[in-house]
Amino acid sequence: MGFSDKIESLVDAIERASAKNLEEAEQFRIKYLGSKGVFKDLFNEFKEVSSEEKRQFGQKLNQLKSRAEGRLTEWKSSLGEAEISGPQLDLTRPGMTVEPGAKHPISLIRDEIIEIFHAIGFSVAEGPEIEDDWHNFSALNFPPEHPARDMQDTFFIKDPNGGDDHVLRTHTSSVQVRTMENNEPPIRIIAPGRVFRNEAVSARSHCIFHQIEGLYIDEGVTFADMKQTLEYFAIAFFGKSKIRLRPSYFPFTEPSAEMDVYWGLENELDYRITKGTGWLEVMGCGMVDPAVLTSCGIDPEKYSGFAFGMGLERSAMQRFQIPDIRMIFENDVRFLKQFQSAL
Ligand code: DAH
C-alpha cells in the first residue's frame, strides 16, 4: 500500500472508530497514538518519502493526528463524567444517615448547674488542672506538713529541672484562689472542672472526677446568705426544698459544713440512694476563712464570703441511673448515645 492509500484508510478508520467506555478509549489511544502506534510508524515512514510526497502529505498527516487526539479527548471527557455520575449514583440505595452526637452525662449535669447559678449572677471561672502547691494547698490554709493534706490523696508531678513540684489539682478550690488573686470583690463565680486523686478505682470511686466550686465574696456576706443560696440550688436542681447543714471541717472555711438534701424514703431506690437515712449528701461549704482572704490579697476586715464544692459524678449516676462510675470515663458510644434524649 502506498503512503497516500495508508493515509486515506486511516482517515476512514479514525472517523469510524468509537469508544463505549474509558477502556475502549484507552485501547484507541494505544493503537493509534501510543509509542508503538500507527502514527509513530507513519511518521517514521514519512521521514523516508520523497520531498514531493512530503509536501503533499505532511500537513494532512498532522491534521489527522490532531483529529485522532481530539476524538480521544472528547471520549475521555464524556465517558469520564458518565462513569462518575452514572454507575456510582444508585438511587435505590438506602440513604446515609448522620447520627446526631449526644452530650456526655457529666456535661449535662455541669451545664444544668451552671445555668442554675447563672440565673442568680454567678459566672464561670476556670483554672489549670496541673497546679502548684500554693493554689491547691497553701493559699487554702493547708500549711506544709499539715495533716489536712492527707484528706486528699494527691498525684505529685516532679519537675525534672529541679523547680518547684506541681500536683494534679485535687479539687476545684484552687480556682477560688486564682479568682480572688486576680479580681476585686464583689466576686460571684462557679468553677467546674476535672480533679484528680490518687485513689483505687472501683465502681463507686475513680481517680479522676469532676467538681463544681462556688465562691461569693462581698461586703457583709453572711452564713444566712449561704444557706439561702444553697436552698435555692436544692430546689432548682433536685426539686427538694428541705436541706440541712451539718458541722464539718475544711481548712479553708470557718465555720465549715456539709449540706444534705432531704430526699425522702418512699421506695427501695430512695433507701439505696440515701443509705437508708432519707438524706443525700450534696456538698461541702462554709464561710471563707479570713486567712484565705488574706493570702489572696482580699481584706478580711472589709469583705467576707462563702464557698462550696460538690462532685458531679454522684449526681450524674443518680440522675441517669448509671451503676458504675467507670462507665463515665470509658467513652463507649453505646453508653454515651443513650443520653441523646436528655438533650
Ligand atoms: N474542696 C473540697 C473537697 O474537694 C470541697 C469543698 C468544701 C469546697 C467546702 C469548698 C468548701 O469550697 O467551702 O473536698
mmCIF file of C-alpha atoms and ligand atoms in Angstrom:
data_model
loop_
_atom_site.group_PDB
_atom_site.id
_atom_site.type_symbol
_atom_site.label_atom_id
_atom_site.label_comp_id
_atom_site.label_asym_id
_atom_site.label_seq_id
_atom_site.Cartn_x
_atom_site.Cartn_y
_atom_site.Cartn_z
ATOM 1 C CA MET A 1 0.000 0.000 0.000
ATOM 2 C CA GLY A 2 1.395 3.422 -0.955
ATOM 3 C CA PHE A 3 1.729 6.201 1.551
ATOM 4 C CA SER A 4 -1.291 8.033 0.182
ATOM 5 C CA ASP A 5 -3.503 4.909 0.484
ATOM 6 C CA LYS A 6 -2.395 4.369 4.045
ATOM 7 C CA ILE A 7 -3.418 7.877 4.937
ATOM 8 C CA GLU A 8 -6.778 7.548 3.225
ATOM 9 C CA SER A 9 -7.637 4.329 5.018
ATOM 10 C CA LEU A 10 -6.530 5.882 8.297
ATOM 11 C CA VAL A 11 -8.911 8.808 7.760
ATOM 12 C CA ASP A 12 -11.727 6.287 7.462
ATOM 13 C CA ALA A 13 -10.611 4.243 10.440
ATOM 14 C CA ILE A 14 -10.389 7.251 12.715
ATOM 15 C CA GLU A 15 -13.766 8.583 11.675
ATOM 16 C CA ARG A 16 -15.410 5.192 12.157
ATOM 17 C CA ALA A 17 -13.805 4.478 15.495
ATOM 18 C CA SER A 18 -15.961 4.674 18.592
ATOM 19 C CA ALA A 19 -15.482 4.083 22.313
ATOM 20 C CA LYS A 20 -18.233 2.888 24.618
ATOM 21 C CA ASN A 21 -16.174 3.248 27.736
ATOM 22 C CA LEU A 22 -12.877 4.581 29.020
ATOM 23 C CA GLU A 23 -11.205 1.263 28.433
ATOM 24 C CA GLU A 24 -12.025 1.327 24.727
ATOM 25 C CA ALA A 25 -10.824 4.914 24.521
ATOM 26 C CA GLU A 26 -7.538 3.805 26.049
ATOM 27 C CA GLN A 27 -7.246 0.989 23.513
ATOM 28 C CA PHE A 28 -7.738 3.544 20.735
ATOM 29 C CA ARG A 29 -5.006 5.708 22.252
ATOM 30 C CA ILE A 30 -2.562 2.795 22.391
ATOM 31 C CA LYS A 31 -3.379 1.626 18.901
ATOM 32 C CA TYR A 32 -3.084 4.995 17.175
ATOM 33 C CA LEU A 33 -1.272 7.428 19.424
ATOM 34 C CA GLY A 34 0.858 5.157 21.620
ATOM 35 C CA SER A 35 4.646 4.966 21.452
ATOM 36 C CA LYS A 36 4.337 1.940 19.162
ATOM 37 C CA GLY A 37 1.147 3.104 17.499
ATOM 38 C CA VAL A 38 0.068 3.692 13.939
ATOM 39 C CA PHE A 39 1.048 7.360 13.869
ATOM 40 C CA LYS A 40 4.520 6.578 15.170
ATOM 41 C CA ASP A 41 5.034 4.185 12.259
ATOM 42 C CA LEU A 42 3.614 6.599 9.752
ATOM 43 C CA PHE A 43 5.826 9.453 10.935
ATOM 44 C CA ASN A 44 8.848 7.169 10.736
ATOM 45 C CA GLU A 45 7.851 6.229 7.222
ATOM 46 C CA PHE A 46 7.231 9.869 6.392
ATOM 47 C CA LYS A 47 10.924 10.617 7.003
ATOM 48 C CA GLU A 48 11.789 8.290 4.125
ATOM 49 C CA VAL A 49 9.369 9.503 1.439
ATOM 50 C CA SER A 50 10.285 11.759 -1.449
ATOM 51 C CA SER A 51 10.205 15.507 -0.958
ATOM 52 C CA GLU A 52 7.314 15.626 -3.414
ATOM 53 C CA GLU A 53 5.242 13.356 -1.156
ATOM 54 C CA LYS A 54 6.391 15.242 1.955
ATOM 55 C CA ARG A 55 4.887 18.406 0.555
ATOM 56 C CA GLN A 56 1.726 16.564 -0.393
ATOM 57 C CA PHE A 57 1.086 14.640 2.819
ATOM 58 C CA GLY A 58 2.886 16.488 5.619
ATOM 59 C CA GLN A 59 0.014 18.768 6.560
ATOM 60 C CA LYS A 60 -2.564 16.040 6.124
ATOM 61 C CA LEU A 61 -0.732 13.707 8.438
ATOM 62 C CA ASN A 62 -0.535 16.346 11.162
ATOM 63 C CA GLN A 63 -4.230 17.197 10.818
ATOM 64 C CA LEU A 64 -5.137 13.556 11.036
ATOM 65 C CA LYS A 65 -3.162 13.097 14.217
ATOM 66 C CA SER A 66 -4.859 16.160 15.740
ATOM 67 C CA ARG A 67 -8.198 14.725 14.751
ATOM 68 C CA ALA A 68 -7.368 11.418 16.496
ATOM 69 C CA GLU A 69 -6.259 13.290 19.625
ATOM 70 C CA GLY A 70 -9.416 15.390 19.510
ATOM 71 C CA ARG A 71 -11.666 12.361 19.370
ATOM 72 C CA LEU A 72 -9.824 10.785 22.276
ATOM 73 C CA THR A 73 -10.219 13.919 24.409
ATOM 74 C CA GLU A 74 -13.929 14.036 23.650
ATOM 75 C CA TRP A 75 -14.478 10.424 24.641
ATOM 76 C CA LYS A 76 -12.478 10.831 27.800
ATOM 77 C CA SER A 77 -14.434 13.798 28.996
ATOM 78 C CA SER A 78 -17.881 12.482 28.107
ATOM 79 C CA LEU A 79 -17.225 8.930 29.291
ATOM 80 C CA GLY A 80 -15.367 10.061 32.399
ATOM 81 C CA GLU A 81 -18.300 12.144 33.542
ATOM 82 C CA ALA A 82 -20.722 9.391 32.704
ATOM 83 C CA GLU A 83 -18.746 6.905 34.757
ATOM 84 C CA ILE A 84 -18.745 9.152 37.793
ATOM 85 C CA SER A 85 -22.366 10.231 37.672
ATOM 86 C CA GLY A 86 -23.631 7.055 36.023
ATOM 87 C CA PRO A 87 -22.774 3.785 37.684
ATOM 88 C CA GLN A 88 -21.947 5.340 41.084
ATOM 89 C CA LEU A 89 -25.274 7.048 41.524
ATOM 90 C CA ASP A 90 -27.616 4.313 42.659
ATOM 91 C CA LEU A 91 -30.888 5.919 43.677
ATOM 92 C CA THR A 92 -32.225 2.661 45.048
ATOM 93 C CA ARG A 93 -29.648 2.506 47.836
ATOM 94 C CA PRO A 94 -30.758 3.481 51.338
ATOM 95 C CA GLY A 95 -29.645 6.983 52.317
ATOM 96 C CA MET A 96 -26.647 7.643 54.501
ATOM 97 C CA THR A 97 -27.779 8.579 57.983
ATOM 98 C CA VAL A 98 -25.938 11.101 60.105
ATOM 99 C CA GLU A 99 -26.122 10.141 63.752
ATOM 100 C CA PRO A 100 -26.550 13.174 65.969
ATOM 101 C CA GLY A 101 -23.995 13.486 68.748
ATOM 102 C CA ALA A 102 -25.038 13.420 72.373
ATOM 103 C CA LYS A 103 -23.791 15.409 75.329
ATOM 104 C CA HIS A 104 -21.827 13.459 77.896
ATOM 105 C CA PRO A 105 -23.841 12.877 81.100
ATOM 106 C CA ILE A 106 -21.278 14.873 83.094
ATOM 107 C CA SER A 107 -21.636 17.782 80.665
ATOM 108 C CA LEU A 108 -25.414 17.644 81.018
ATOM 109 C CA ILE A 109 -25.184 17.904 84.805
ATOM 110 C CA ARG A 110 -22.467 20.557 84.651
ATOM 111 C CA ASP A 111 -24.410 22.713 82.187
ATOM 112 C CA GLU A 112 -27.553 22.446 84.248
ATOM 113 C CA ILE A 113 -25.743 23.589 87.405
ATOM 114 C CA ILE A 114 -24.021 26.441 85.525
ATOM 115 C CA GLU A 115 -27.449 27.536 84.312
ATOM 116 C CA ILE A 116 -28.924 27.466 87.824
ATOM 117 C CA PHE A 117 -26.156 29.666 89.252
ATOM 118 C CA HIS A 118 -26.023 31.865 86.190
ATOM 119 C CA ALA A 119 -29.600 32.859 86.917
ATOM 120 C CA ILE A 120 -28.503 34.399 90.232
ATOM 121 C CA GLY A 121 -25.464 36.205 88.877
ATOM 122 C CA PHE A 122 -22.644 33.671 89.090
ATOM 123 C CA SER A 123 -20.273 33.445 86.130
ATOM 124 C CA VAL A 124 -17.917 30.613 85.189
ATOM 125 C CA ALA A 125 -14.224 30.713 86.130
ATOM 126 C CA GLU A 126 -11.515 28.262 85.144
ATOM 127 C CA GLY A 127 -8.048 27.250 86.228
ATOM 128 C CA PRO A 128 -5.335 24.769 85.248
ATOM 129 C CA GLU A 129 -5.516 21.048 86.021
ATOM 130 C CA ILE A 130 -1.794 20.979 86.773
ATOM 131 C CA GLU A 131 -1.484 23.248 89.812
ATOM 132 C CA ASP A 132 1.243 24.497 92.056
ATOM 133 C CA ASP A 133 1.257 23.825 95.760
ATOM 134 C CA TRP A 134 0.252 27.408 96.560
ATOM 135 C CA HIS A 135 -3.055 27.367 94.684
ATOM 136 C CA ASN A 136 -4.044 23.805 95.532
ATOM 137 C CA PHE A 137 -2.972 23.841 99.197
ATOM 138 C CA SER A 138 -1.001 26.613 100.862
ATOM 139 C CA ALA A 139 -3.221 29.565 99.978
ATOM 140 C CA LEU A 140 -6.214 27.483 101.094
ATOM 141 C CA ASN A 141 -4.761 27.289 104.569
ATOM 142 C CA PHE A 142 -3.199 23.837 104.281
ATOM 143 C CA PRO A 143 0.294 24.625 105.591
ATOM 144 C CA PRO A 144 3.098 22.220 104.603
ATOM 145 C CA GLU A 145 3.064 19.090 106.780
ATOM 146 C CA HIS A 146 -0.480 19.861 107.927
ATOM 147 C CA PRO A 147 -2.432 16.618 108.393
ATOM 148 C CA ALA A 148 -5.396 18.067 106.473
ATOM 149 C CA ARG A 149 -3.371 17.471 103.302
ATOM 150 C CA ASP A 150 -3.974 13.766 103.873
ATOM 151 C CA MET A 151 -7.701 14.343 103.357
ATOM 152 C CA GLN A 152 -6.915 14.342 99.648
ATOM 153 C CA ASP A 153 -4.561 11.714 98.227
ATOM 154 C CA THR A 154 -2.505 13.657 95.776
ATOM 155 C CA PHE A 155 -0.765 12.929 92.487
ATOM 156 C CA PHE A 156 2.540 14.815 92.579
ATOM 157 C CA ILE A 157 4.431 15.891 89.480
ATOM 158 C CA LYS A 158 8.191 16.168 89.867
ATOM 159 C CA ASP A 159 9.867 18.994 87.999
ATOM 160 C CA PRO A 160 12.756 17.340 86.103
ATOM 161 C CA ASN A 161 14.624 20.672 86.086
ATOM 162 C CA GLY A 162 14.651 20.898 89.858
ATOM 163 C CA GLY A 163 11.999 23.663 90.030
ATOM 164 C CA ASP A 164 9.009 23.531 92.348
ATOM 165 C CA ASP A 165 6.967 20.361 92.136
ATOM 166 C CA HIS A 166 3.377 20.520 90.966
ATOM 167 C CA VAL A 167 0.252 18.476 91.631
ATOM 168 C CA LEU A 168 -2.756 17.381 89.620
ATOM 169 C CA ARG A 169 -5.332 19.558 91.340
ATOM 170 C CA THR A 170 -7.192 17.602 93.980
ATOM 171 C CA HIS A 171 -10.152 19.995 93.997
ATOM 172 C CA THR A 172 -11.513 22.982 92.117
ATOM 173 C CA SER A 173 -10.990 25.126 95.233
ATOM 174 C CA SER A 174 -7.702 26.141 93.561
ATOM 175 C CA VAL A 175 -9.793 28.261 91.176
ATOM 176 C CA GLN A 176 -11.133 30.237 94.175
ATOM 177 C CA VAL A 177 -7.596 31.305 94.950
ATOM 178 C CA ARG A 178 -6.805 32.302 91.380
ATOM 179 C CA THR A 179 -10.054 34.247 91.081
ATOM 180 C CA MET A 180 -9.542 36.158 94.334
ATOM 181 C CA GLU A 181 -5.933 36.938 93.431
ATOM 182 C CA ASN A 182 -6.965 38.456 90.131
ATOM 183 C CA ASN A 183 -10.281 40.155 90.873
ATOM 184 C CA GLU A 184 -11.717 42.724 93.240
ATOM 185 C CA PRO A 185 -14.927 41.875 95.119
ATOM 186 C CA PRO A 186 -17.772 41.546 94.546
ATOM 187 C CA ILE A 187 -16.910 38.066 93.249
ATOM 188 C CA ARG A 188 -19.565 35.566 92.269
ATOM 189 C CA ILE A 189 -18.179 32.590 90.384
ATOM 190 C CA ILE A 190 -18.621 28.904 89.893
ATOM 191 C CA ALA A 191 -15.697 26.809 88.666
ATOM 192 C CA PRO A 192 -16.474 23.482 87.036
ATOM 193 C CA GLY A 193 -13.583 21.178 86.237
ATOM 194 C CA ARG A 194 -11.753 17.906 86.387
ATOM 195 C CA VAL A 195 -9.906 16.894 89.535
ATOM 196 C CA PHE A 196 -7.592 14.017 90.412
ATOM 197 C CA ARG A 197 -6.975 11.884 93.464
ATOM 198 C CA ASN A 198 -4.614 9.005 93.969
ATOM 199 C CA GLU A 199 -7.318 6.543 94.915
ATOM 200 C CA ALA A 200 -8.096 2.976 93.929
ATOM 201 C CA VAL A 201 -10.588 2.802 91.067
ATOM 202 C CA SER A 202 -13.811 0.916 91.803
ATOM 203 C CA ALA A 203 -17.471 1.001 90.801
ATOM 204 C CA ARG A 204 -18.045 3.820 93.327
ATOM 205 C CA SER A 205 -14.889 5.929 93.087
ATOM 206 C CA HIS A 206 -12.385 6.954 90.467
ATOM 207 C CA CYS A 207 -9.028 8.700 90.423
ATOM 208 C CA ILE A 208 -10.475 11.274 88.004
ATOM 209 C CA PHE A 209 -13.735 13.061 88.679
ATOM 210 C CA HIS A 210 -15.466 16.419 88.307
ATOM 211 C CA GLN A 211 -16.366 19.126 90.767
ATOM 212 C CA ILE A 212 -18.062 22.471 90.746
ATOM 213 C CA GLU A 213 -16.756 25.089 93.103
ATOM 214 C CA GLY A 214 -18.728 28.160 94.113
ATOM 215 C CA LEU A 215 -17.462 31.396 95.617
ATOM 216 C CA TYR A 216 -19.230 34.553 96.691
ATOM 217 C CA ILE A 217 -17.261 37.447 98.205
ATOM 218 C CA ASP A 218 -18.640 40.887 99.007
ATOM 219 C CA GLU A 219 -19.129 43.246 101.902
ATOM 220 C CA GLY A 220 -21.386 41.822 104.595
ATOM 221 C CA VAL A 221 -21.944 38.324 103.199
ATOM 222 C CA THR A 222 -23.205 36.019 105.963
ATOM 223 C CA PHE A 223 -23.861 32.348 106.668
ATOM 224 C CA ALA A 224 -27.561 33.090 106.127
ATOM 225 C CA ASP A 225 -26.782 34.195 102.552
ATOM 226 C CA MET A 226 -25.015 30.911 102.004
ATOM 227 C CA LYS A 227 -27.885 28.907 103.368
ATOM 228 C CA GLN A 228 -30.394 30.672 101.168
ATOM 229 C CA THR A 229 -28.253 30.232 98.066
ATOM 230 C CA LEU A 230 -27.871 26.510 98.736
ATOM 231 C CA GLU A 231 -31.571 26.132 99.384
ATOM 232 C CA TYR A 232 -32.282 27.804 96.051
ATOM 233 C CA PHE A 233 -29.903 25.340 94.421
ATOM 234 C CA ALA A 234 -31.517 22.316 96.094
ATOM 235 C CA ILE A 235 -34.919 23.340 94.791
ATOM 236 C CA ALA A 236 -33.677 24.113 91.286
ATOM 237 C CA PHE A 237 -31.507 21.027 90.865
ATOM 238 C CA PHE A 238 -33.148 18.300 92.960
ATOM 239 C CA GLY A 239 -36.647 19.690 93.212
ATOM 240 C CA LYS A 240 -36.297 19.343 97.005
ATOM 241 C CA SER A 241 -36.639 22.243 99.390
ATOM 242 C CA LYS A 242 -35.523 20.729 102.698
ATOM 243 C CA ILE A 243 -31.808 20.976 103.408
ATOM 244 C CA ARG A 244 -29.634 20.635 106.474
ATOM 245 C CA LEU A 245 -26.150 21.903 107.273
ATOM 246 C CA ARG A 246 -24.017 19.591 109.398
ATOM 247 C CA PRO A 247 -20.862 20.910 111.091
ATOM 248 C CA SER A 248 -17.729 19.769 109.291
ATOM 249 C CA TYR A 249 -14.113 20.731 108.772
ATOM 250 C CA PHE A 250 -12.222 22.178 105.818
ATOM 251 C CA PRO A 251 -9.033 24.186 106.316
ATOM 252 C CA PHE A 252 -10.232 26.975 104.016
ATOM 253 C CA THR A 253 -13.632 27.646 105.613
ATOM 254 C CA GLU A 254 -14.659 28.615 109.113
ATOM 255 C CA PRO A 255 -17.233 27.574 110.063
ATOM 256 C CA SER A 256 -17.489 24.620 107.669
ATOM 257 C CA ALA A 257 -20.484 22.458 106.893
ATOM 258 C CA GLU A 258 -21.767 19.572 104.817
ATOM 259 C CA MET A 259 -25.026 20.251 103.059
ATOM 260 C CA ASP A 260 -27.572 17.421 102.806
ATOM 261 C CA VAL A 261 -30.842 17.445 100.910
ATOM 262 C CA TYR A 262 -33.871 15.634 102.250
ATOM 263 C CA TRP A 263 -34.607 13.139 99.528
ATOM 264 C CA GLY A 264 -37.313 11.082 101.145
ATOM 265 C CA LEU A 265 -37.624 7.401 101.900
ATOM 266 C CA GLU A 266 -40.597 6.239 99.903
ATOM 267 C CA ASN A 267 -39.240 3.318 97.979
ATOM 268 C CA GLU A 268 -36.330 0.967 97.708
ATOM 269 C CA LEU A 269 -34.407 3.262 95.397
ATOM 270 C CA ASP A 270 -34.657 6.121 97.940
ATOM 271 C CA TYR A 271 -33.296 3.699 100.501
ATOM 272 C CA ARG A 272 -30.350 2.821 98.316
ATOM 273 C CA ILE A 273 -29.551 6.401 97.281
ATOM 274 C CA THR A 274 -29.685 7.749 100.847
ATOM 275 C CA LYS A 275 -28.226 4.672 102.537
ATOM 276 C CA GLY A 276 -31.418 4.345 104.491
ATOM 277 C CA THR A 277 -31.275 7.832 106.052
ATOM 278 C CA GLY A 278 -33.524 9.755 103.657
ATOM 279 C CA TRP A 279 -30.770 12.398 103.398
ATOM 280 C CA LEU A 280 -28.489 12.874 100.419
ATOM 281 C CA GLU A 281 -25.015 14.324 100.984
ATOM 282 C CA VAL A 282 -24.559 17.022 98.381
ATOM 283 C CA MET A 283 -21.604 19.296 99.067
ATOM 284 C CA GLY A 284 -19.058 20.829 101.406
ATOM 285 C CA CYS A 285 -19.393 24.519 102.165
ATOM 286 C CA GLY A 286 -18.572 27.262 104.621
ATOM 287 C CA MET A 287 -17.537 30.851 105.218
ATOM 288 C CA VAL A 288 -14.200 31.586 103.559
ATOM 289 C CA ASP A 289 -11.533 31.602 106.291
ATOM 290 C CA PRO A 290 -10.102 35.123 106.829
ATOM 291 C CA ALA A 291 -6.609 33.628 106.454
ATOM 292 C CA VAL A 292 -7.537 32.529 102.909
ATOM 293 C CA LEU A 293 -8.840 36.003 102.038
ATOM 294 C CA THR A 294 -5.572 37.493 103.303
ATOM 295 C CA SER A 295 -3.473 35.005 101.294
ATOM 296 C CA CYS A 296 -5.367 36.026 98.180
ATOM 297 C CA GLY A 297 -4.968 39.766 98.755
ATOM 298 C CA ILE A 298 -8.511 40.495 99.968
ATOM 299 C CA ASP A 299 -9.037 42.480 103.162
ATOM 300 C CA PRO A 300 -10.955 40.257 105.635
ATOM 301 C CA GLU A 301 -11.900 43.332 107.688
ATOM 302 C CA LYS A 302 -13.861 44.662 104.752
ATOM 303 C CA TYR A 303 -15.037 41.561 102.937
ATOM 304 C CA SER A 304 -16.492 38.183 103.761
ATOM 305 C CA GLY A 305 -17.920 35.369 101.715
ATOM 306 C CA PHE A 306 -18.879 31.770 101.356
ATOM 307 C CA ALA A 307 -17.651 28.880 99.246
ATOM 308 C CA PHE A 308 -18.929 25.467 98.358
ATOM 309 C CA GLY A 309 -17.756 22.467 96.385
ATOM 310 C CA MET A 310 -19.584 19.454 95.018
ATOM 311 C CA GLY A 311 -18.825 16.395 92.939
ATOM 312 C CA LEU A 312 -20.710 15.808 89.697
ATOM 313 C CA GLU A 313 -20.351 12.064 89.240
ATOM 314 C CA ARG A 314 -22.675 11.112 92.062
ATOM 315 C CA SER A 315 -25.434 13.370 90.755
ATOM 316 C CA ALA A 316 -24.987 12.079 87.203
ATOM 317 C CA MET A 317 -25.077 8.448 88.367
ATOM 318 C CA GLN A 318 -28.179 9.023 90.367
ATOM 319 C CA ARG A 319 -29.975 11.120 87.738
ATOM 320 C CA PHE A 320 -29.251 8.724 84.874
ATOM 321 C CA GLN A 321 -29.092 5.516 86.913
ATOM 322 C CA ILE A 322 -25.506 4.762 85.972
ATOM 323 C CA PRO A 323 -24.453 1.771 88.058
ATOM 324 C CA ASP A 324 -20.656 2.058 87.736
ATOM 325 C CA ILE A 325 -18.606 5.274 87.801
ATOM 326 C CA ARG A 326 -16.053 3.782 85.383
ATOM 327 C CA MET A 327 -18.626 3.917 82.581
ATOM 328 C CA ILE A 328 -18.409 7.704 82.746
ATOM 329 C CA PHE A 329 -14.780 7.627 81.639
ATOM 330 C CA GLU A 330 -14.744 4.751 79.164
ATOM 331 C CA ASN A 331 -16.334 6.705 76.301
ATOM 332 C CA ASP A 332 -18.102 3.652 74.927
ATOM 333 C CA VAL A 333 -20.508 5.075 72.315
ATOM 334 C CA ARG A 334 -23.168 2.518 73.233
ATOM 335 C CA PHE A 335 -23.217 4.099 76.672
ATOM 336 C CA LEU A 336 -22.858 7.708 75.537
ATOM 337 C CA LYS A 337 -25.579 7.717 72.904
ATOM 338 C CA GLN A 338 -28.220 6.876 75.481
ATOM 339 C CA PHE A 339 -28.146 10.453 76.701
ATOM 340 C CA GLN A 340 -29.349 11.881 73.399
ATOM 341 C CA SER A 341 -32.924 12.110 74.608
ATOM 342 C CA ALA A 342 -31.796 14.038 77.657
ATOM 343 C CA LEU A 343 -30.578 16.923 75.463
HETATM 344 N N1 DAH B 1 -12.637 21.200 98.109
HETATM 345 C C1 DAH B 1 -13.459 20.329 98.920
HETATM 346 C C2 DAH B 1 -13.216 18.894 98.507
HETATM 347 O O1 DAH B 1 -12.763 18.650 97.434
HETATM 348 C C3 DAH B 1 -14.910 20.649 98.742
HETATM 349 C C4 DAH B 1 -15.248 21.953 99.334
HETATM 350 C C5 DAH B 1 -15.680 22.005 100.659
HETATM 351 C C6 DAH B 1 -15.129 23.132 98.646
HETATM 352 C C7 DAH B 1 -16.008 23.195 101.252
HETATM 353 C C8 DAH B 1 -15.454 24.339 99.214
HETATM 354 C C9 DAH B 1 -15.895 24.350 100.533
HETATM 355 O O2 DAH B 1 -15.372 25.497 98.572
HETATM 356 O O3 DAH B 1 -16.211 25.547 101.094
HETATM 357 O O4 DAH B 1 -13.469 18.021 99.289
#
